[in-house]
JSON list of C-alpha atoms in Angstrom, two decimals:
[
{"chain": "A", "resi": 1408, "resn": "UNK", "atom": "CA", "xyz": [-0.06, 0.11, 0.06]},
{"chain": "A", "resi": 1409, "resn": "UNK", "atom": "CA", "xyz": [1.23, 3.36, -0.89]},
{"chain": "A", "resi": 1410, "resn": "UNK", "atom": "CA", "xyz": [1.81, 6.00, 2.18]},
{"chain": "A", "resi": 1411, "resn": "UNK", "atom": "CA", "xyz": [0.59, 9.53, 1.60]},
{"chain": "A", "resi": 1412, "resn": "UNK", "atom": "CA", "xyz": [4.31, 10.65, 1.80]},
{"chain": "A", "resi": 1413, "resn": "UNK", "atom": "CA", "xyz": [4.83, 8.09, -1.00]},
{"chain": "A", "resi": 1414, "resn": "UNK", "atom": "CA", "xyz": [2.10, 9.38, -3.07]},
{"chain": "A", "resi": 1415, "resn": "UNK", "atom": "CA", "xyz": [2.75, 12.91, -2.60]},
{"chain": "A", "resi": 1416, "resn": "UNK", "atom": "CA", "xyz": [6.83, 12.12, -3.66]},
{"chain": "A", "resi": 1417, "resn": "UNK", "atom": "CA", "xyz": [5.23, 10.59, -6.77]},
{"chain": "A", "resi": 1418, "resn": "UNK", "atom": "CA", "xyz": [3.01, 13.45, -7.65]},
{"chain": "A", "resi": 1419, "resn": "UNK", "atom": "CA", "xyz": [5.80, 15.98, -7.09]},
{"chain": "A", "resi": 1420, "resn": "UNK", "atom": "CA", "xyz": [7.85, 14.04, -9.36]},
{"chain": "A", "resi": 1421, "resn": "UNK", "atom": "CA", "xyz": [5.20, 13.46, -11.93]},
{"chain": "A", "resi": 1422, "resn": "UNK", "atom": "CA", "xyz": [4.61, 17.65, -11.91]},
{"chain": "A", "resi": 1423, "resn": "UNK", "atom": "CA", "xyz": [8.27, 18.55, -12.15]},
{"chain": "A", "resi": 1424, "resn": "UNK", "atom": "CA", "xyz": [8.84, 16.19, -15.16]},
{"chain": "A", "resi": 1425, "resn": "UNK", "atom": "CA", "xyz": [5.80, 17.76, -16.77]},
{"chain": "A", "resi": 1426, "resn": "UNK", "atom": "CA", "xyz": [7.16, 21.15, -15.88]},
{"chain": "A", "resi": 1427, "resn": "UNK", "atom": "CA", "xyz": [10.68, 20.05, -17.40]},
{"chain": "A", "resi": 1428, "resn": "UNK", "atom": "CA", "xyz": [8.79, 19.19, -20.71]},
{"chain": "A", "resi": 1429, "resn": "UNK", "atom": "CA", "xyz": [6.91, 22.21, -21.21]},
{"chain": "A", "resi": 1430, "resn": "UNK", "atom": "CA", "xyz": [9.85, 24.10, -20.65]},
{"chain": "A", "resi": 1431, "resn": "UNK", "atom": "CA", "xyz": [11.65, 22.40, -23.13]},
{"chain": "A", "resi": 1432, "resn": "UNK", "atom": "CA", "xyz": [8.90, 22.62, -25.79]},
{"chain": "A", "resi": 1433, "resn": "UNK", "atom": "CA", "xyz": [8.09, 26.43, -25.32]},
{"chain": "A", "resi": 1434, "resn": "UNK", "atom": "CA", "xyz": [10.11, 27.95, -22.68]},
{"chain": "A", "resi": 1435, "resn": "UNK", "atom": "CA", "xyz": [9.35, 29.66, -19.38]},
{"chain": "A", "resi": 1436, "resn": "UNK", "atom": "CA", "xyz": [6.16, 31.35, -20.66]},
{"chain": "A", "resi": 1437, "resn": "UNK", "atom": "CA", "xyz": [4.85, 27.60, -21.56]},
{"chain": "A", "resi": 1438, "resn": "UNK", "atom": "CA", "xyz": [5.08, 26.44, -17.88]},
{"chain": "A", "resi": 1439, "resn": "UNK", "atom": "CA", "xyz": [1.91, 27.36, -16.07]},
{"chain": "A", "resi": 1440, "resn": "UNK", "atom": "CA", "xyz": [0.71, 25.58, -12.99]},
{"chain": "A", "resi": 1441, "resn": "UNK", "atom": "CA", "xyz": [-2.55, 24.50, -14.86]},
{"chain": "A", "resi": 1442, "resn": "UNK", "atom": "CA", "xyz": [-0.66, 23.31, -17.67]},
{"chain": "A", "resi": 1443, "resn": "UNK", "atom": "CA", "xyz": [1.78, 21.32, -15.86]},
{"chain": "A", "resi": 1444, "resn": "UNK", "atom": "CA", "xyz": [-1.27, 19.78, -13.71]},
{"chain": "A", "resi": 1445, "resn": "UNK", "atom": "CA", "xyz": [-2.94, 18.92, -16.91]},
{"chain": "A", "resi": 1446, "resn": "UNK", "atom": "CA", "xyz": [0.23, 17.29, -18.41]},
{"chain": "A", "resi": 1447, "resn": "UNK", "atom": "CA", "xyz": [0.49, 15.33, -15.61]},
{"chain": "A", "resi": 1448, "resn": "UNK", "atom": "CA", "xyz": [-2.76, 14.23, -15.73]},
{"chain": "A", "resi": 1449, "resn": "UNK", "atom": "CA", "xyz": [-3.57, 15.92, -12.12]},
{"chain": "A", "resi": 1450, "resn": "UNK", "atom": "CA", "xyz": [-6.59, 17.85, -11.06]},
{"chain": "A", "resi": 1451, "resn": "UNK", "atom": "CA", "xyz": [-6.08, 21.84, -11.51]},
{"chain": "A", "resi": 1452, "resn": "UNK", "atom": "CA", "xyz": [-5.37, 22.05, -7.84]},
{"chain": "A", "resi": 1453, "resn": "UNK", "atom": "CA", "xyz": [-2.67, 19.58, -7.32]},
{"chain": "A", "resi": 1454, "resn": "UNK", "atom": "CA", "xyz": [0.31, 21.68, -8.45]},
{"chain": "A", "resi": 1455, "resn": "UNK", "atom": "CA", "xyz": [-0.67, 24.24, -5.69]},
{"chain": "A", "resi": 1456, "resn": "UNK", "atom": "CA", "xyz": [-0.34, 21.46, -2.66]},
{"chain": "A", "resi": 1457, "resn": "UNK", "atom": "CA", "xyz": [3.23, 21.08, -3.89]},
{"chain": "A", "resi": 1458, "resn": "UNK", "atom": "CA", "xyz": [4.49, 24.38, -5.38]},
{"chain": "A", "resi": 1459, "resn": "UNK", "atom": "CA", "xyz": [3.51, 28.06, -4.00]},
{"chain": "A", "resi": 1460, "resn": "UNK", "atom": "CA", "xyz": [3.75, 29.29, -7.55]},
{"chain": "A", "resi": 1461, "resn": "UNK", "atom": "CA", "xyz": [5.23, 29.41, -11.05]},
{"chain": "A", "resi": 1462, "resn": "UNK", "atom": "CA", "xyz": [8.80, 30.60, -10.00]},
{"chain": "A", "resi": 1463, "resn": "UNK", "atom": "CA", "xyz": [8.80, 28.15, -7.45]},
{"chain": "A", "resi": 1464, "resn": "UNK", "atom": "CA", "xyz": [8.35, 25.29, -9.55]},
{"chain": "A", "resi": 1465, "resn": "UNK", "atom": "CA", "xyz": [10.77, 26.49, -12.22]},
{"chain": "A", "resi": 1466, "resn": "UNK", "atom": "CA", "xyz": [13.46, 26.92, -9.32]},
{"chain": "A", "resi": 1467, "resn": "UNK", "atom": "CA", "xyz": [12.93, 23.00, -8.41]},
{"chain": "A", "resi": 1468, "resn": "UNK", "atom": "CA", "xyz": [13.44, 22.47, -12.17]},
{"chain": "A", "resi": 1469, "resn": "UNK", "atom": "CA", "xyz": [16.68, 24.48, -12.08]},
{"chain": "A", "resi": 1470, "resn": "UNK", "atom": "CA", "xyz": [17.69, 23.00, -8.84]},
{"chain": "A", "resi": 1471, "resn": "UNK", "atom": "CA", "xyz": [17.35, 19.19, -10.55]},
{"chain": "A", "resi": 1472, "resn": "UNK", "atom": "CA", "xyz": [19.31, 20.41, -13.64]},
{"chain": "A", "resi": 1473, "resn": "UNK", "atom": "CA", "xyz": [22.16, 21.04, -11.68]},
{"chain": "A", "resi": 1474, "resn": "UNK", "atom": "CA", "xyz": [21.93, 18.34, -9.49]},
{"chain": "A", "resi": 1475, "resn": "UNK", "atom": "CA", "xyz": [22.33, 16.40, -13.01]},
{"chain": "A", "resi": 1476, "resn": "UNK", "atom": "CA", "xyz": [25.08, 18.34, -14.22]},
{"chain": "A", "resi": 1477, "resn": "UNK", "atom": "CA", "xyz": [27.04, 17.46, -10.73]},
{"chain": "A", "resi": 1478, "resn": "UNK", "atom": "CA", "xyz": [26.40, 14.02, -11.36]},
{"chain": "A", "resi": 1479, "resn": "UNK", "atom": "CA", "xyz": [27.90, 14.33, -14.81]},
{"chain": "A", "resi": 1480, "resn": "UNK", "atom": "CA", "xyz": [30.89, 16.03, -13.51]},
{"chain": "A", "resi": 1481, "resn": "UNK", "atom": "CA", "xyz": [31.29, 13.71, -10.69]},
{"chain": "A", "resi": 1482, "resn": "UNK", "atom": "CA", "xyz": [31.32, 10.80, -12.67]},
{"chain": "A", "resi": 1483, "resn": "UNK", "atom": "CA", "xyz": [34.04, 12.11, -14.97]},
{"chain": "A", "resi": 1484, "resn": "UNK", "atom": "CA", "xyz": [36.13, 13.43, -11.90]},
{"chain": "A", "resi": 1485, "resn": "UNK", "atom": "CA", "xyz": [36.23, 9.90, -10.52]},
{"chain": "A", "resi": 1486, "resn": "UNK", "atom": "CA", "xyz": [36.62, 7.84, -13.77]},
{"chain": "A", "resi": 1487, "resn": "UNK", "atom": "CA", "xyz": [40.45, 6.58, -13.84]},
{"chain": "A", "resi": 1488, "resn": "UNK", "atom": "CA", "xyz": [40.71, 5.61, -17.26]},
{"chain": "A", "resi": 1489, "resn": "UNK", "atom": "CA", "xyz": [40.58, 9.76, -17.83]},
{"chain": "A", "resi": 1490, "resn": "UNK", "atom": "CA", "xyz": [43.18, 12.32, -17.54]},
{"chain": "A", "resi": 1491, "resn": "UNK", "atom": "CA", "xyz": [42.50, 15.38, -15.76]},
{"chain": "A", "resi": 1492, "resn": "UNK", "atom": "CA", "xyz": [42.38, 17.49, -19.24]},
{"chain": "A", "resi": 1493, "resn": "UNK", "atom": "CA", "xyz": [39.74, 14.77, -20.12]},
{"chain": "A", "resi": 1494, "resn": "UNK", "atom": "CA", "xyz": [37.96, 15.00, -17.08]},
{"chain": "A", "resi": 1495, "resn": "UNK", "atom": "CA", "xyz": [38.21, 19.11, -17.32]},
{"chain": "A", "resi": 1496, "resn": "UNK", "atom": "CA", "xyz": [36.65, 18.87, -21.16]},
{"chain": "A", "resi": 1497, "resn": "UNK", "atom": "CA", "xyz": [34.26, 16.68, -20.08]},
{"chain": "A", "resi": 1498, "resn": "UNK", "atom": "CA", "xyz": [32.86, 19.03, -17.28]},
{"chain": "A", "resi": 1499, "resn": "UNK", "atom": "CA", "xyz": [32.76, 22.15, -20.01]},
{"chain": "A", "resi": 1500, "resn": "UNK", "atom": "CA", "xyz": [31.05, 19.75, -22.58]},
{"chain": "A", "resi": 1501, "resn": "UNK", "atom": "CA", "xyz": [28.37, 18.83, -20.04]},
{"chain": "A", "resi": 1502, "resn": "UNK", "atom": "CA", "xyz": [27.53, 22.26, -19.01]},
{"chain": "A", "resi": 1503, "resn": "UNK", "atom": "CA", "xyz": [27.62, 23.70, -22.76]},
{"chain": "A", "resi": 1504, "resn": "UNK", "atom": "CA", "xyz": [25.45, 20.48, -23.86]},
{"chain": "A", "resi": 1505, "resn": "UNK", "atom": "CA", "xyz": [22.79, 21.63, -21.61]},
{"chain": "A", "resi": 1506, "resn": "UNK", "atom": "CA", "xyz": [22.77, 24.83, -23.76]},
{"chain": "A", "resi": 1507, "resn": "UNK", "atom": "CA", "xyz": [22.82, 22.76, -27.11]},
{"chain": "A", "resi": 1508, "resn": "UNK", "atom": "CA", "xyz": [19.96, 20.33, -26.04]},
{"chain": "A", "resi": 1509, "resn": "UNK", "atom": "CA", "xyz": [17.67, 22.10, -23.51]},
{"chain": "A", "resi": 1510, "resn": "UNK", "atom": "CA", "xyz": [18.44, 25.96, -24.14]},
{"chain": "A", "resi": 1511, "resn": "UNK", "atom": "CA", "xyz": [15.49, 27.07, -22.02]},
{"chain": "A", "resi": 1512, "resn": "UNK", "atom": "CA", "xyz": [16.72, 25.07, -19.10]},
{"chain": "A", "resi": 1513, "resn": "UNK", "atom": "CA", "xyz": [20.09, 26.65, -19.60]},
{"chain": "A", "resi": 1514, "resn": "UNK", "atom": "CA", "xyz": [19.14, 29.82, -19.49]},
{"chain": "A", "resi": 1515, "resn": "UNK", "atom": "CA", "xyz": [16.74, 29.36, -16.23]},
{"chain": "A", "resi": 1516, "resn": "UNK", "atom": "CA", "xyz": [20.12, 28.06, -15.07]},
{"chain": "A", "resi": 1517, "resn": "UNK", "atom": "CA", "xyz": [21.99, 31.38, -15.36]},
{"chain": "A", "resi": 1518, "resn": "UNK", "atom": "CA", "xyz": [19.22, 33.97, -14.72]},
{"chain": "A", "resi": 1519, "resn": "UNK", "atom": "CA", "xyz": [19.95, 37.11, -12.37]},
{"chain": "A", "resi": 1520, "resn": "UNK", "atom": "CA", "xyz": [18.50, 37.29, -9.00]},
{"chain": "A", "resi": 1521, "resn": "UNK", "atom": "CA", "xyz": [15.19, 39.18, -9.60]},
{"chain": "A", "resi": 1522, "resn": "UNK", "atom": "CA", "xyz": [14.76, 38.23, -13.19]},
{"chain": "A", "resi": 1523, "resn": "UNK", "atom": "CA", "xyz": [11.30, 37.05, -14.00]},
{"chain": "A", "resi": 1524, "resn": "UNK", "atom": "CA", "xyz": [11.41, 33.37, -15.41]},
{"chain": "A", "resi": 1525, "resn": "UNK", "atom": "CA", "xyz": [12.10, 33.15, -19.14]},
{"chain": "A", "resi": 1526, "resn": "UNK", "atom": "CA", "xyz": [14.50, 36.13, -18.57]},
{"chain": "A", "resi": 1527, "resn": "UNK", "atom": "CA", "xyz": [18.40, 35.96, -19.26]},
{"chain": "A", "resi": 1528, "resn": "UNK", "atom": "CA", "xyz": [21.12, 36.66, -16.55]},
{"chain": "A", "resi": 1529, "resn": "UNK", "atom": "CA", "xyz": [24.53, 35.53, -15.73]},
{"chain": "A", "resi": 1530, "resn": "UNK", "atom": "CA", "xyz": [26.60, 34.49, -12.84]},
{"chain": "A", "resi": 1531, "resn": "UNK", "atom": "CA", "xyz": [26.70, 31.17, -11.44]},
{"chain": "A", "resi": 1532, "resn": "UNK", "atom": "CA", "xyz": [26.88, 32.38, -7.82]},
{"chain": "A", "resi": 1533, "resn": "UNK", "atom": "CA", "xyz": [23.51, 34.41, -8.30]},
{"chain": "A", "resi": 1534, "resn": "UNK", "atom": "CA", "xyz": [22.23, 31.28, -9.44]},
{"chain": "A", "resi": 1535, "resn": "UNK", "atom": "CA", "xyz": [22.33, 30.46, -5.66]},
{"chain": "A", "resi": 1536, "resn": "UNK", "atom": "CA", "xyz": [20.01, 33.61, -5.07]},
{"chain": "A", "resi": 1537, "resn": "UNK", "atom": "CA", "xyz": [17.23, 32.34, -7.78]},
{"chain": "A", "resi": 1538, "resn": "UNK", "atom": "CA", "xyz": [14.29, 34.41, -7.16]},
{"chain": "A", "resi": 1539, "resn": "UNK", "atom": "CA", "xyz": [12.92, 31.66, -5.24]},
{"chain": "A", "resi": 1540, "resn": "UNK", "atom": "CA", "xyz": [10.52, 31.21, -2.31]},
{"chain": "A", "resi": 1541, "resn": "UNK", "atom": "CA", "xyz": [12.30, 30.63, 1.22]},
{"chain": "A", "resi": 1542, "resn": "UNK", "atom": "CA", "xyz": [11.65, 27.17, 1.07]},
{"chain": "A", "resi": 1543, "resn": "UNK", "atom": "CA", "xyz": [12.73, 26.30, -2.35]},
{"chain": "A", "resi": 1544, "resn": "UNK", "atom": "CA", "xyz": [16.13, 28.50, -1.62]},
{"chain": "A", "resi": 1545, "resn": "UNK", "atom": "CA", "xyz": [18.23, 25.77, 0.34]},
{"chain": "A", "resi": 1546, "resn": "UNK", "atom": "CA", "xyz": [17.58, 23.36, -2.21]},
{"chain": "A", "resi": 1547, "resn": "UNK", "atom": "CA", "xyz": [18.87, 25.54, -5.03]},
{"chain": "A", "resi": 1548, "resn": "UNK", "atom": "CA", "xyz": [21.95, 26.77, -2.62]},
{"chain": "A", "resi": 1549, "resn": "UNK", "atom": "CA", "xyz": [22.75, 23.24, -2.01]},
{"chain": "A", "resi": 1550, "resn": "UNK", "atom": "CA", "xyz": [22.97, 22.59, -5.80]},
{"chain": "A", "resi": 1551, "resn": "UNK", "atom": "CA", "xyz": [24.86, 24.98, -7.15]},
{"chain": "A", "resi": 1552, "resn": "UNK", "atom": "CA", "xyz": [27.29, 24.53, -4.11]},
{"chain": "A", "resi": 1553, "resn": "UNK", "atom": "CA", "xyz": [27.61, 20.78, -5.09]},
{"chain": "A", "resi": 1554, "resn": "UNK", "atom": "CA", "xyz": [28.39, 21.53, -8.77]},
{"chain": "A", "resi": 1555, "resn": "UNK", "atom": "CA", "xyz": [31.09, 24.37, -7.72]},
{"chain": "A", "resi": 1556, "resn": "UNK", "atom": "CA", "xyz": [32.38, 21.78, -5.41]},
{"chain": "A", "resi": 1557, "resn": "UNK", "atom": "CA", "xyz": [32.38, 19.12, -8.07]},
{"chain": "A", "resi": 1558, "resn": "UNK", "atom": "CA", "xyz": [34.03, 21.43, -10.93]},
{"chain": "A", "resi": 1559, "resn": "UNK", "atom": "CA", "xyz": [36.75, 22.92, -8.62]},
{"chain": "A", "resi": 1560, "resn": "UNK", "atom": "CA", "xyz": [37.84, 19.58, -7.81]},
{"chain": "A", "resi": 1561, "resn": "UNK", "atom": "CA", "xyz": [38.27, 18.84, -11.54]},
{"chain": "A", "resi": 1562, "resn": "UNK", "atom": "CA", "xyz": [40.13, 21.94, -12.01]},
{"chain": "A", "resi": 1563, "resn": "UNK", "atom": "CA", "xyz": [42.42, 21.95, -8.92]},
{"chain": "A", "resi": 1564, "resn": "UNK", "atom": "CA", "xyz": [43.76, 18.43, -10.43]},
{"chain": "A", "resi": 1565, "resn": "UNK", "atom": "CA", "xyz": [44.88, 20.43, -13.02]},
{"chain": "A", "resi": 1566, "resn": "UNK", "atom": "CA", "xyz": [46.57, 23.52, -11.87]},
{"chain": "A", "resi": 1567, "resn": "UNK", "atom": "CA", "xyz": [46.32, 22.98, -8.15]},
{"chain": "A", "resi": 1568, "resn": "UNK", "atom": "CA", "xyz": [43.98, 23.94, -5.31]},
{"chain": "A", "resi": 1569, "resn": "UNK", "atom": "CA", "xyz": [45.62, 27.27, -4.96]},
{"chain": "A", "resi": 1570, "resn": "UNK", "atom": "CA", "xyz": [44.79, 28.39, -8.49]},
{"chain": "A", "resi": 1571, "resn": "UNK", "atom": "CA", "xyz": [41.66, 26.41, -8.69]},
{"chain": "A", "resi": 1572, "resn": "UNK", "atom": "CA", "xyz": [38.89, 29.25, -8.39]},
{"chain": "A", "resi": 1573, "resn": "UNK", "atom": "CA", "xyz": [40.93, 31.73, -10.06]},
{"chain": "A", "resi": 1574, "resn": "UNK", "atom": "CA", "xyz": [41.14, 29.59, -13.05]},
{"chain": "A", "resi": 1575, "resn": "UNK", "atom": "CA", "xyz": [37.71, 27.73, -12.45]},
{"chain": "A", "resi": 1576, "resn": "UNK", "atom": "CA", "xyz": [35.86, 31.05, -12.76]},
{"chain": "A", "resi": 1577, "resn": "UNK", "atom": "CA", "xyz": [37.74, 31.52, -16.34]},
{"chain": "A", "resi": 1578, "resn": "UNK", "atom": "CA", "xyz": [36.90, 28.31, -17.34]},
{"chain": "A", "resi": 1579, "resn": "UNK", "atom": "CA", "xyz": [33.27, 28.93, -16.53]},
{"chain": "A", "resi": 1580, "resn": "UNK", "atom": "CA", "xyz": [32.78, 32.35, -17.84]},
{"chain": "A", "resi": 1581, "resn": "UNK", "atom": "CA", "xyz": [34.51, 31.23, -21.24]},
{"chain": "A", "resi": 1582, "resn": "UNK", "atom": "CA", "xyz": [32.29, 28.16, -21.19]},
{"chain": "A", "resi": 1583, "resn": "UNK", "atom": "CA", "xyz": [29.21, 30.28, -20.65]},
{"chain": "A", "resi": 1584, "resn": "UNK", "atom": "CA", "xyz": [30.41, 32.43, -23.61]},
{"chain": "A", "resi": 1585, "resn": "UNK", "atom": "CA", "xyz": [30.72, 29.67, -25.74]},
{"chain": "A", "resi": 1586, "resn": "UNK", "atom": "CA", "xyz": [27.32, 28.07, -24.93]},
{"chain": "A", "resi": 1587, "resn": "UNK", "atom": "CA", "xyz": [25.92, 31.69, -25.34]},
{"chain": "A", "resi": 1588, "resn": "UNK", "atom": "CA", "xyz": [27.70, 32.28, -28.93]},
{"chain": "A", "resi": 1589, "resn": "UNK", "atom": "CA", "xyz": [26.59, 29.00, -30.28]},
{"chain": "A", "resi": 1590, "resn": "UNK", "atom": "CA", "xyz": [22.78, 29.32, -28.72]},
{"chain": "A", "resi": 1591, "resn": "UNK", "atom": "CA", "xyz": [22.48, 32.23, -30.61]},
{"chain": "A", "resi": 1592, "resn": "UNK", "atom": "CA", "xyz": [23.90, 31.41, -33.69]},
{"chain": "A", "resi": 1593, "resn": "UNK", "atom": "CA", "xyz": [26.92, 33.62, -33.83]},
{"chain": "A", "resi": 1594, "resn": "UNK", "atom": "CA", "xyz": [29.62, 30.97, -33.30]},
{"chain": "A", "resi": 1595, "resn": "UNK", "atom": "CA", "xyz": [28.27, 29.29, -36.62]},
{"chain": "A", "resi": 1596, "resn": "UNK", "atom": "CA", "xyz": [29.38, 32.08, -38.95]},
{"chain": "A", "resi": 1597, "resn": "UNK", "atom": "CA", "xyz": [32.09, 32.24, -41.64]},
{"chain": "A", "resi": 1598, "resn": "UNK", "atom": "CA", "xyz": [34.06, 34.89, -39.51]},
{"chain": "A", "resi": 1599, "resn": "UNK", "atom": "CA", "xyz": [35.27, 32.56, -36.65]},
{"chain": "A", "resi": 1600, "resn": "UNK", "atom": "CA", "xyz": [35.74, 29.06, -38.40]},
{"chain": "A", "resi": 1601, "resn": "UNK", "atom": "CA", "xyz": [35.57, 27.07, -35.34]},
{"chain": "A", "resi": 1602, "resn": "UNK", "atom": "CA", "xyz": [33.22, 25.03, -33.59]},
{"chain": "A", "resi": 1603, "resn": "UNK", "atom": "CA", "xyz": [32.59, 25.18, -29.58]},
{"chain": "A", "resi": 1604, "resn": "UNK", "atom": "CA", "xyz": [34.37, 21.72, -29.34]},
{"chain": "A", "resi": 1605, "resn": "UNK", "atom": "CA", "xyz": [37.57, 23.00, -30.54]},
{"chain": "A", "resi": 1606, "resn": "UNK", "atom": "CA", "xyz": [37.09, 26.13, -28.53]},
{"chain": "A", "resi": 1607, "resn": "UNK", "atom": "CA", "xyz": [36.87, 24.04, -25.11]},
{"chain": "A", "resi": 1608, "resn": "UNK", "atom": "CA", "xyz": [39.61, 21.81, -26.00]},
{"chain": "A", "resi": 1609, "resn": "UNK", "atom": "CA", "xyz": [41.76, 25.23, -26.74]},
{"chain": "A", "resi": 1610, "resn": "UNK", "atom": "CA", "xyz": [40.74, 26.65, -23.27]},
{"chain": "A", "resi": 1611, "resn": "UNK", "atom": "CA", "xyz": [41.44, 23.62, -21.61]},
{"chain": "A", "resi": 1612, "resn": "UNK", "atom": "CA", "xyz": [44.96, 23.29, -23.43]},
{"chain": "A", "resi": 1613, "resn": "UNK", "atom": "CA", "xyz": [45.70, 26.80, -22.13]},
{"chain": "A", "resi": 1614, "resn": "UNK", "atom": "CA", "xyz": [44.79, 26.14, -18.80]},
{"chain": "A", "resi": 1615, "resn": "UNK", "atom": "CA", "xyz": [46.76, 22.87, -18.54]},
{"chain": "A", "resi": 1616, "resn": "UNK", "atom": "CA", "xyz": [49.97, 24.72, -19.77]},
{"chain": "A", "resi": 1617, "resn": "UNK", "atom": "CA", "xyz": [49.53, 26.92, -16.61]},
{"chain": "A", "resi": 1618, "resn": "UNK", "atom": "CA", "xyz": [49.17, 24.02, -14.67]},
{"chain": "A", "resi": 1619, "resn": "UNK", "atom": "CA", "xyz": [52.43, 22.40, -15.78]},
{"chain": "A", "resi": 1620, "resn": "UNK", "atom": "CA", "xyz": [54.35, 25.50, -15.35]},
{"chain": "A", "resi": 1621, "resn": "UNK", "atom": "CA", "xyz": [52.72, 26.40, -11.61]}
]
């Protein structure tokens, strides 16, 4: 027999899955509590028993997005078959891959504090302060901190712990810029004649060279 807590967890899971699907299909504007409930096959009031409002729901979707990226980075970090440079390349590609496959989610991950859902923002640290209700803030903080910790560990293996934050910030801003250029279509012009993957490889080689001489 399913307990009340288990039933609530299943309902929340279904609502989050429905919200993520709507986000991928039409962006934040397509995510309404009514549409989420309908897509999940639930009553109109079901989403309101789990999420205070639309922004609360989107914050939960973004939190899960950061958790998934963290899982990928952790898997790379602990893979003994990969070199330090390969792990770092993989971590950056994991982030850029979200921009390619789920552009609306990617923009949601990097929105600024105070932005309405769907508006773009920048800065990983600001993701910690997503415009979320108090009950969602702690989960968002944990998710972004976990990603930061995993990513910094990957960077530290290449440049040392003392340089990890400096070069980690450089690498993330580079990856964010690469993802934005690719997402906007400006990277695929005859002007640059280089792919996002090639740019990532170049940035990692530059940082690796610094690590070798540090």
